[in-house]
Amino acid sequence: MTLKMNPTPSEGQVVVGIVTVGKKVLLGEVREENRVSFGNVRFIFPGGKVEAGETLEQAVIREIEEEVGIKVSDVKYLAARIHPLTLKPITYFVCDYKGELPKEPNPENADISRLVLVDKENLPKAMPTIFPKVLEY
């Protein structure tokens, strides 16, 4: 199920960034103890909840910086859907990053244990519930 983009985001709405680094995509490995709350998935795109007064774009930029420690550019809306396992509405953005990635996520991040770069064609293996629109970009 896909949603129309919400022009007035609500606090707590979830946004994620598909961060491309060359021909690879950045994923975070969910900490073992947190996987149930993430629908029992192993890898996720960096992201999180919109805070009061933020646009969706501002939220995804902030969340990526908080989780990964990088500033992304060229943030573009991709699509939205209800996640099939968590049943949460999620808005997806594609973001560019040019530069050296940190080897580890932000140590204050309680959700992600490590960062990995995955070839786009390997995303379905790493993320079995991947949103098909992600593979089309």
mmCIF file of C-alpha atoms in Angstrom:
data_model
loop_
_atom_site.group_PDB
_atom_site.id
_atom_site.type_symbol
_atom_site.label_atom_id
_atom_site.label_comp_id
_atom_site.label_asym_id
_atom_site.label_seq_id
_atom_site.Cartn_x
_atom_site.Cartn_y
_atom_site.Cartn_z
ATOM 1 C CA MET A 1 0.000 0.000 0.000
ATOM 2 C CA THR A 2 1.424 3.427 -0.880
ATOM 3 C CA LEU A 3 0.490 6.784 0.576
ATOM 4 C CA LYS A 4 0.421 10.299 -0.780
ATOM 5 C CA MET A 5 3.169 12.465 0.674
ATOM 6 C CA ASN A 6 1.879 14.278 3.746
ATOM 7 C CA PRO A 7 2.475 18.011 3.140
ATOM 8 C CA THR A 8 2.013 18.778 6.849
ATOM 9 C CA PRO A 9 3.987 16.068 8.640
ATOM 10 C CA SER A 10 2.814 14.922 12.014
ATOM 11 C CA GLU A 11 5.121 14.590 14.964
ATOM 12 C CA GLY A 12 6.233 10.970 15.262
ATOM 13 C CA GLN A 13 5.829 10.199 11.554
ATOM 14 C CA VAL A 14 8.712 7.967 10.369
ATOM 15 C CA VAL A 15 11.164 9.012 7.634
ATOM 16 C CA VAL A 16 14.100 7.058 6.217
ATOM 17 C CA GLY A 17 16.959 7.993 3.932
ATOM 18 C CA ILE A 18 18.312 5.810 1.189
ATOM 19 C CA VAL A 19 21.864 7.126 1.281
ATOM 20 C CA THR A 20 23.778 6.400 -1.882
ATOM 21 C CA VAL A 21 27.558 6.364 -1.827
ATOM 22 C CA GLY A 22 28.660 5.860 -5.409
ATOM 23 C CA LYS A 23 26.805 2.741 -6.571
ATOM 24 C CA LYS A 24 26.242 1.408 -3.062
ATOM 25 C CA VAL A 25 23.538 2.016 -0.465
ATOM 26 C CA LEU A 26 24.165 2.610 3.238
ATOM 27 C CA LEU A 27 22.388 0.316 5.706
ATOM 28 C CA GLY A 28 22.456 0.053 9.462
ATOM 29 C CA GLU A 29 22.455 -3.313 11.189
ATOM 30 C CA VAL A 30 19.794 -3.324 13.898
ATOM 31 C CA ARG A 31 21.036 -4.277 17.350
ATOM 32 C CA GLU A 32 19.907 -7.799 18.212
ATOM 33 C CA GLU A 33 17.929 -6.628 21.244
ATOM 34 C CA ASN A 34 15.955 -4.128 19.123
ATOM 35 C CA ARG A 35 14.989 -6.317 16.176
ATOM 36 C CA VAL A 36 11.483 -7.166 17.410
ATOM 37 C CA SER A 37 10.505 -3.481 17.449
ATOM 38 C CA PHE A 38 11.836 -3.190 13.871
ATOM 39 C CA GLY A 39 9.725 -6.093 12.583
ATOM 40 C CA ASN A 40 12.536 -8.641 13.074
ATOM 41 C CA VAL A 41 14.582 -7.211 10.224
ATOM 42 C CA ARG A 42 18.376 -7.236 10.366
ATOM 43 C CA PHE A 43 19.131 -4.151 8.250
ATOM 44 C CA ILE A 44 17.407 -0.779 7.998
ATOM 45 C CA PHE A 45 17.875 2.511 6.228
ATOM 46 C CA PRO A 46 18.904 5.311 8.594
ATOM 47 C CA GLY A 47 15.938 7.343 9.772
ATOM 48 C CA GLY A 48 13.522 7.991 12.575
ATOM 49 C CA LYS A 49 10.632 10.104 13.769
ATOM 50 C CA VAL A 50 9.719 13.629 12.754
ATOM 51 C CA GLU A 51 9.971 16.135 15.589
ATOM 52 C CA ALA A 52 7.584 19.052 16.181
ATOM 53 C CA GLY A 53 8.029 21.835 13.642
ATOM 54 C CA GLU A 54 10.169 19.821 11.199
ATOM 55 C CA THR A 55 9.478 19.146 7.561
ATOM 56 C CA LEU A 56 9.932 15.573 6.380
ATOM 57 C CA GLU A 57 13.155 16.576 4.619
ATOM 58 C CA GLN A 58 14.556 18.291 7.727
ATOM 59 C CA ALA A 59 13.721 15.218 9.789
ATOM 60 C CA VAL A 60 15.499 12.770 7.481
ATOM 61 C CA ILE A 61 18.602 14.994 7.301
ATOM 62 C CA ARG A 62 18.682 15.300 11.120
ATOM 63 C CA GLU A 63 18.073 11.587 11.702
ATOM 64 C CA ILE A 64 20.868 10.555 9.323
ATOM 65 C CA GLU A 65 23.259 12.979 10.984
ATOM 66 C CA GLU A 66 22.283 11.695 14.459
ATOM 67 C CA GLU A 67 22.513 8.010 13.550
ATOM 68 C CA VAL A 68 25.435 7.969 11.142
ATOM 69 C CA GLY A 69 27.259 11.249 11.742
ATOM 70 C CA ILE A 70 27.145 12.514 8.145
ATOM 71 C CA LYS A 71 25.435 15.401 6.369
ATOM 72 C CA VAL A 72 23.604 14.261 3.259
ATOM 73 C CA SER A 73 22.740 16.409 0.260
ATOM 74 C CA ASP A 74 20.330 16.363 -2.639
ATOM 75 C CA VAL A 75 17.447 14.949 -0.557
ATOM 76 C CA LYS A 76 14.545 13.875 -2.785
ATOM 77 C CA TYR A 77 11.190 12.364 -1.895
ATOM 78 C CA LEU A 78 10.842 8.829 -3.285
ATOM 79 C CA ALA A 79 7.630 7.291 -1.944
ATOM 80 C CA ALA A 80 5.649 6.354 1.159
ATOM 81 C CA ARG A 81 3.978 3.183 2.407
ATOM 82 C CA ILE A 82 2.749 1.296 5.424
ATOM 83 C CA HIS A 83 5.555 -1.087 6.434
ATOM 84 C CA PRO A 84 4.270 -4.679 6.069
ATOM 85 C CA LEU A 85 5.743 -5.893 9.384
ATOM 86 C CA THR A 86 5.641 -2.888 11.723
ATOM 87 C CA LEU A 87 2.447 -1.418 10.174
ATOM 88 C CA LYS A 88 3.952 2.068 10.572
ATOM 89 C CA PRO A 89 3.680 4.679 7.816
ATOM 90 C CA ILE A 90 7.159 5.386 6.427
ATOM 91 C CA THR A 91 8.244 8.112 4.014
ATOM 92 C CA TYR A 92 11.319 7.318 1.914
ATOM 93 C CA PHE A 93 13.878 9.814 0.625
ATOM 94 C CA VAL A 94 16.910 9.310 -1.606
ATOM 95 C CA CYS A 95 19.993 11.194 -0.396
ATOM 96 C CA ASP A 96 23.465 11.648 -1.824
ATOM 97 C CA TYR A 97 26.640 11.510 0.198
ATOM 98 C CA LYS A 98 30.106 12.260 -1.050
ATOM 99 C CA GLY A 99 32.899 11.667 1.376
ATOM 100 C CA GLU A 100 34.350 9.181 3.787
ATOM 101 C CA LEU A 101 31.841 7.255 5.851
ATOM 102 C CA PRO A 102 32.449 6.658 9.524
ATOM 103 C CA LYS A 103 33.311 3.046 10.337
ATOM 104 C CA GLU A 104 30.708 2.908 13.131
ATOM 105 C CA PRO A 105 27.345 4.575 13.750
ATOM 106 C CA ASN A 106 27.044 7.347 16.288
ATOM 107 C CA PRO A 107 27.832 5.708 19.664
ATOM 108 C CA GLU A 108 24.723 7.358 21.150
ATOM 109 C CA ASN A 109 22.550 5.513 18.632
ATOM 110 C CA ALA A 110 20.646 2.809 20.465
ATOM 111 C CA ASP A 111 19.213 1.150 17.338
ATOM 112 C CA ILE A 112 22.116 0.450 14.963
ATOM 113 C CA SER A 113 25.181 -1.620 15.862
ATOM 114 C CA ARG A 114 27.167 -1.148 12.638
ATOM 115 C CA LEU A 115 27.082 0.429 9.184
ATOM 116 C CA VAL A 116 27.361 -1.503 5.925
ATOM 117 C CA LEU A 117 27.476 -0.546 2.265
ATOM 118 C CA VAL A 118 25.509 -2.856 -0.006
ATOM 119 C CA ASP A 119 25.350 -3.047 -3.786
ATOM 120 C CA LYS A 120 21.891 -2.022 -4.937
ATOM 121 C CA GLU A 121 21.267 -5.429 -6.543
ATOM 122 C CA ASN A 122 21.906 -7.100 -3.155
ATOM 123 C CA LEU A 123 19.332 -5.010 -1.278
ATOM 124 C CA PRO A 124 16.517 -7.616 -1.583
ATOM 125 C CA LYS A 125 18.762 -10.231 0.056
ATOM 126 C CA ALA A 126 19.741 -7.879 2.889
ATOM 127 C CA MET A 127 16.205 -6.515 3.274
ATOM 128 C CA PRO A 128 13.559 -9.126 2.408
ATOM 129 C CA THR A 129 10.693 -6.656 2.994
ATOM 130 C CA ILE A 130 12.274 -3.915 0.881
ATOM 131 C CA PHE A 131 9.786 -1.517 -0.669
ATOM 132 C CA PRO A 132 9.822 -2.209 -4.445
ATOM 133 C CA LYS A 133 9.864 1.546 -5.184
ATOM 134 C CA VAL A 134 13.311 1.672 -3.584
ATOM 135 C CA LEU A 135 14.641 -0.718 -6.212
ATOM 136 C CA GLU A 136 13.227 1.445 -9.022
ATOM 137 C CA TYR A 137 15.132 4.630 -8.246
#
